[in-house]
């Protein structure tokens, strides 16, 4: 600004000395100043910088207009010369030249020719990267002026912008939460989609909205509900971005646009989930969910048309990947059927395409189809089609494709075929996709598709590695979502796994191990105890044979392959998926092999392996054939305790989970008549487990949630001999205080719920000094605080449950403590609807039920001094408590409180038992509390029984 003032004063001085003349025309001034500027040469002297400053200030101070006769080429030449004179190290001059660019282009509305535009864009972009931040505003204004009205010439800038959008979307850093943001982005992209088309000039829309296409919907066009934001929707030759993905002139541009669309679809599941068109909507306006569904259908139509029309393998790959992203995110369970069928039938021929990338992406798409909403009825029907269905007569196949049934081939006399014949459910129709994937993995490749195969080793007889890996992934998807079909090929898949895990390529080994894990998990789900399959058929000899083949094959070698820890970890996960009934009938040496391998791997330095091993041991310790083995349980405990000290949070979380399972087995052992397990289990190990669990209860929530569960189990498992030992006294109190602290601390719901459960489990132990110990009041205060104030109602319910567990009056401590518990439960009624989260309201009825049970339980144990306090509380809040107890008794009769542990008769009996107990209490002289409370309970029972009788009478009348 000072420079401008100096220049102004100099010019005024010069003007006073000259004779008065009319002010020169702006166009003449521009040409004169331009000539002076073009005459300068780059010079870093202070004199040269001052002169440039003066010229820039004079040029910026003029108010030019288009009518001044300034030629565009003169403006272009001046701006280029100005940039050449200003090095990027001079921040003040860079700012000034940026202002000049912005001023001249805005005032004169000049279209910059392409060559000069490239130079000016490069200069401004470099300035942004190198100059100080205070100059950025001026530079960005200059850049905006250059791009505005010159966008059609910014080829490189446009490509970089598209790549930038793609990178932002792929990285997940660009959150398109508001629909306005998505609409604006689609509008810009739509403009870019038309770039380069000859003879086409469209106005860029502000926001792009999906438009229903009546010719595709099969119904008359519905008029969208109008709003302020949609009144100015633009009319353009093409309806949406998706319609143009296949008509651009250059395949590189098409591929780039498809990448952007694919990136948008990749994170769109939540947005697309609102789509719904399973029923016909005949309204005066179009629902948003219907508009989204229409856009999804249009996306399918356009991409499938693009698939047929495309000849470039590179773009074809992008189309198929885009389809895979669409399939992975679209809510087909809310859409009309046939969309997946069309994609399925049209993609099948491309599995045989000459380009390996097209073949791989085709398998990826098939994998996405079998993964969506699995098991999905439409996909199930597609999987049951004959092998050649949709192939030989497909009109969508490009002319250069042959469509042989090549995957039907199998080596003559192959054990794969023999095992398929002997597979369970061999009457079921085979799944052609399983057969295809098996063939891609194990059979030699054919010459017709062996062109430039990326990813295959020179001289390899098999399909390229990416193709085989994708086939294994599809098999894993099928095992996860459609296990009943994959099970038909169980032994055949077992041989595929053995072959893959025996190969040298670690990636193939890893995918084989993943497939084994999915098959093992499928078998576990198939043969759960509550399964509809008859018990005598749940463990066929085939499953045992399958796992014997795995353990006699390369699985043990993979577990010991220290060069590839990821493979070891995956093999551990696979080994933990063994069906427990199958494990129990394995040969003894195979069982020992599994245990030895897992215990040995627990010392592994790799955290992935250690985490997987800890989890696997936690699975095995629940096996009935192992959990009574004190030595195995002790070895597992020592291994898991070691992992609980690991630096990795994931390892500690898995170890805490496994320790929880291990302590569950300790509780189960208490239910057996044979006390030998409890007697033989080491007290020192028990002490160490308590110490480790206490420390783990201070860890992150992932660890803490299982640590408090462990503490509850261990405290409940303690034998009287342990409790009486001095070395256990302090650790028991420390463990209980750790639970109390976790109950009241702000933590995840699961952590606090488990802590309340664990305290309730502690209360069940008859040998613990509940009621007399110093921690008694702290425990009850923590639980009553939670039942009245915790935001999560599930935690409130569990705390009320814990309060009602003690079975003796002395376990509740003093009368004052008893009264505090009673009053807190009454307050919990009053605060049971105080929540800002409407999702918690569905738990209100369960909370009321649990509080009623706790209050009735307290009454059934009350002493004479307690009744006085109860009477005072009921005089104040008796009507409210009465209404809740009546609802509690009524809900049992009507059955509207699902999951409540007591029937109607049992609830009545609870109140009667409390009434009988109070009647047996020896009242204090002159105390009317006993009689008042008895009358209170009798009145509740009378009202309830009268109401129940009326309902019975009404029911009988209705039946008559």
Tab-separated table of C-alpha atoms in Angstrom, residues 123-289:
chain	number	residue	atom	x	y	z
A	123	UNK	CA	3.714	-20.620	-12.699
A	124	UNK	CA	0.786	-20.133	-10.285
A	125	UNK	CA	0.815	-23.747	-9.139
A	126	UNK	CA	4.548	-23.540	-8.462
A	127	UNK	CA	3.953	-20.293	-6.576
A	128	UNK	CA	1.431	-22.020	-4.303
A	129	UNK	CA	3.997	-24.698	-3.537
A	130	UNK	CA	6.974	-22.387	-2.915
A	131	UNK	CA	5.743	-19.001	-1.671
A	132	UNK	CA	4.757	-17.946	1.836
A	133	UNK	CA	1.245	-18.649	3.016
A	134	UNK	CA	0.292	-14.950	3.132
A	135	UNK	CA	0.537	-14.855	-0.669
A	136	UNK	CA	-1.775	-17.817	-1.222
A	137	UNK	CA	-5.006	-15.834	-1.299
A	138	UNK	CA	-3.795	-13.669	-4.177
A	139	UNK	CA	-2.298	-16.650	-6.015
A	140	UNK	CA	-5.512	-18.652	-5.705
A	141	UNK	CA	-7.501	-15.691	-7.064
A	142	UNK	CA	-5.161	-15.587	-10.038
A	143	UNK	CA	-5.515	-19.327	-10.545
A	144	UNK	CA	-9.300	-19.032	-10.403
A	145	UNK	CA	-9.238	-16.268	-13.013
A	146	UNK	CA	-7.052	-18.391	-15.294
A	147	UNK	CA	-9.264	-21.460	-15.044
A	148	UNK	CA	-12.544	-19.561	-15.330
A	149	UNK	CA	-13.645	-19.465	-18.980
A	150	UNK	CA	-10.437	-21.337	-19.907
A	151	UNK	CA	-11.327	-24.737	-18.414
A	152	UNK	CA	-11.714	-26.412	-21.776
A	153	UNK	CA	-7.998	-25.851	-22.418
A	154	UNK	CA	-6.757	-27.088	-19.007
A	155	UNK	CA	-6.124	-30.666	-20.115
A	156	UNK	CA	-3.439	-31.558	-17.578
A	157	UNK	CA	-5.122	-29.635	-14.772
A	158	UNK	CA	-8.398	-31.409	-15.442
A	159	UNK	CA	-6.746	-34.834	-15.362
A	160	UNK	CA	-4.909	-33.984	-12.150
A	161	UNK	CA	-8.125	-32.730	-10.575
A	162	UNK	CA	-9.898	-36.004	-11.382
A	163	UNK	CA	-6.993	-37.977	-9.978
A	164	UNK	CA	-7.065	-35.797	-6.883
A	165	UNK	CA	-10.777	-36.471	-6.357
A	166	UNK	CA	-10.138	-40.179	-6.826
A	167	UNK	CA	-7.313	-40.112	-4.269
A	168	UNK	CA	-9.447	-38.260	-1.735
A	169	UNK	CA	-12.299	-40.719	-2.133
A	170	UNK	CA	-10.020	-43.756	-1.979
A	171	UNK	CA	-8.299	-42.536	1.169
A	172	UNK	CA	-11.611	-42.063	2.966
A	173	UNK	CA	-10.671	-38.508	4.035
A	174	UNK	CA	-13.409	-36.892	1.957
A	175	UNK	CA	-16.653	-37.310	3.910
A	176	UNK	CA	-19.644	-36.798	1.632
A	177	UNK	CA	-22.189	-36.706	4.419
A	178	UNK	CA	-24.455	-33.963	3.028
A	179	UNK	CA	-26.315	-34.733	-0.177
A	180	UNK	CA	-25.558	-31.219	-1.433
A	181	UNK	CA	-21.853	-32.066	-1.424
A	182	UNK	CA	-22.421	-35.260	-3.361
A	183	UNK	CA	-24.704	-33.488	-5.826
A	184	UNK	CA	-22.182	-30.724	-6.457
A	185	UNK	CA	-19.388	-33.245	-6.982
A	186	UNK	CA	-21.480	-35.292	-9.406
A	187	UNK	CA	-22.374	-32.130	-11.293
A	188	UNK	CA	-18.736	-31.196	-11.794
A	189	UNK	CA	-17.847	-34.737	-12.797
A	190	UNK	CA	-20.728	-34.801	-15.227
A	191	UNK	CA	-19.372	-31.699	-16.935
A	192	UNK	CA	-15.970	-33.384	-17.121
A	193	UNK	CA	-17.544	-36.479	-18.660
A	194	UNK	CA	-18.521	-34.428	-21.724
A	195	UNK	CA	-15.075	-32.928	-22.080
A	196	UNK	CA	-13.640	-33.388	-25.565
A	197	UNK	CA	-16.895	-34.341	-27.296
A	198	UNK	CA	-17.082	-32.320	-30.549
A	199	UNK	CA	-19.960	-29.933	-31.104
A	200	UNK	CA	-21.314	-30.236	-27.575
A	201	UNK	CA	-21.467	-27.306	-25.200
A	202	UNK	CA	-23.517	-27.567	-22.024
A	203	UNK	CA	-23.951	-25.346	-19.022
A	204	UNK	CA	-22.467	-26.843	-15.877
A	205	UNK	CA	-25.263	-27.639	-13.370
A	206	UNK	CA	-25.016	-26.413	-9.800
A	207	UNK	CA	-26.174	-29.687	-8.264
A	208	UNK	CA	-26.898	-33.020	-9.944
A	209	UNK	CA	-29.924	-35.022	-8.817
A	210	UNK	CA	-30.903	-38.551	-9.901
A	211	UNK	CA	-33.738	-38.493	-12.427
A	212	UNK	CA	-36.233	-41.287	-12.913
A	213	UNK	CA	-36.261	-42.849	-16.347
A	214	UNK	CA	-39.821	-43.898	-17.249
A	215	UNK	CA	-38.676	-46.006	-20.190
A	216	UNK	CA	-36.681	-48.135	-17.756
A	217	UNK	CA	-39.078	-48.101	-14.807
A	218	UNK	CA	-41.974	-49.357	-16.874
A	219	UNK	CA	-44.383	-46.838	-15.332
A	220	UNK	CA	-45.447	-43.259	-16.053
A	221	UNK	CA	-43.022	-40.614	-14.838
A	222	UNK	CA	-43.708	-39.413	-11.338
A	223	UNK	CA	-43.341	-35.755	-10.560
A	224	UNK	CA	-40.633	-35.282	-7.923
A	225	UNK	CA	-41.595	-33.377	-4.814
A	226	UNK	CA	-40.445	-29.793	-5.391
A	227	UNK	CA	-38.298	-27.885	-2.973
A	228	UNK	CA	-36.240	-24.723	-3.055
A	229	UNK	CA	-33.056	-26.658	-3.832
A	230	UNK	CA	-34.525	-28.586	-6.734
A	231	UNK	CA	-36.292	-25.747	-8.522
A	232	UNK	CA	-33.194	-24.927	-10.531
A	233	UNK	CA	-32.178	-28.413	-11.616
A	234	UNK	CA	-30.399	-28.151	-14.975
A	235	UNK	CA	-31.582	-29.791	-18.166
A	236	UNK	CA	-28.721	-31.522	-19.959
A	237	UNK	CA	-28.515	-33.997	-22.854
A	238	UNK	CA	-27.667	-36.904	-20.547
A	239	UNK	CA	-29.578	-37.731	-17.414
A	240	UNK	CA	-26.809	-38.794	-15.044
A	241	UNK	CA	-23.095	-39.367	-14.669
A	242	UNK	CA	-23.590	-43.107	-14.991
A	243	UNK	CA	-25.141	-42.828	-18.450
A	244	UNK	CA	-21.952	-41.341	-19.865
A	245	UNK	CA	-19.418	-43.818	-18.523
A	246	UNK	CA	-19.291	-45.680	-21.806
A	247	UNK	CA	-19.570	-43.091	-24.600
A	248	UNK	CA	-16.448	-40.999	-24.124
A	249	UNK	CA	-14.083	-40.885	-27.061
A	250	UNK	CA	-10.799	-41.758	-25.333
A	251	UNK	CA	-10.566	-45.004	-23.415
A	252	UNK	CA	-8.067	-43.454	-20.950
A	253	UNK	CA	-10.641	-40.835	-20.002
A	254	UNK	CA	-13.342	-43.482	-19.673
A	255	UNK	CA	-11.132	-45.568	-17.410
A	256	UNK	CA	-10.319	-42.522	-15.259
A	257	UNK	CA	-14.000	-41.573	-14.959
A	258	UNK	CA	-14.894	-45.149	-14.026
A	259	UNK	CA	-12.234	-45.072	-11.325
A	260	UNK	CA	-13.841	-41.962	-9.854
A	261	UNK	CA	-17.299	-43.545	-10.001
A	262	UNK	CA	-15.897	-46.717	-8.449
A	263	UNK	CA	-14.344	-44.695	-5.630
A	264	UNK	CA	-17.681	-42.960	-4.975
A	265	UNK	CA	-19.466	-46.316	-4.846
A	266	UNK	CA	-16.844	-47.868	-2.604
A	267	UNK	CA	-18.004	-46.028	0.503
A	268	UNK	CA	-21.664	-45.665	-0.417
A	269	UNK	CA	-23.280	-48.552	1.475
A	270	UNK	CA	-24.834	-46.349	4.157
A	271	UNK	CA	-26.094	-43.835	1.606
A	272	UNK	CA	-27.516	-46.478	-0.756
A	273	UNK	CA	-29.083	-48.447	2.107
A	274	UNK	CA	-32.113	-46.112	2.082
A	275	UNK	CA	-33.095	-47.337	-1.402
A	276	UNK	CA	-36.321	-49.309	-1.560
A	277	UNK	CA	-38.562	-50.331	-4.465
A	278	UNK	CA	-39.925	-53.743	-3.532
A	279	UNK	CA	-43.475	-52.391	-3.797
A	280	UNK	CA	-45.143	-50.074	-6.296
A	281	UNK	CA	-45.336	-46.478	-5.109
A	282	UNK	CA	-48.259	-44.581	-6.564
A	283	UNK	CA	-48.108	-41.171	-4.948
A	284	UNK	CA	-48.219	-37.558	-5.996
A	285	UNK	CA	-44.512	-37.257	-5.321
A	286	UNK	CA	-41.478	-39.514	-5.541
A	287	UNK	CA	-39.960	-40.788	-2.318
A	288	UNK	CA	-36.245	-40.271	-1.826
A	289	UNK	CA	-35.802	-44.020	-1.292
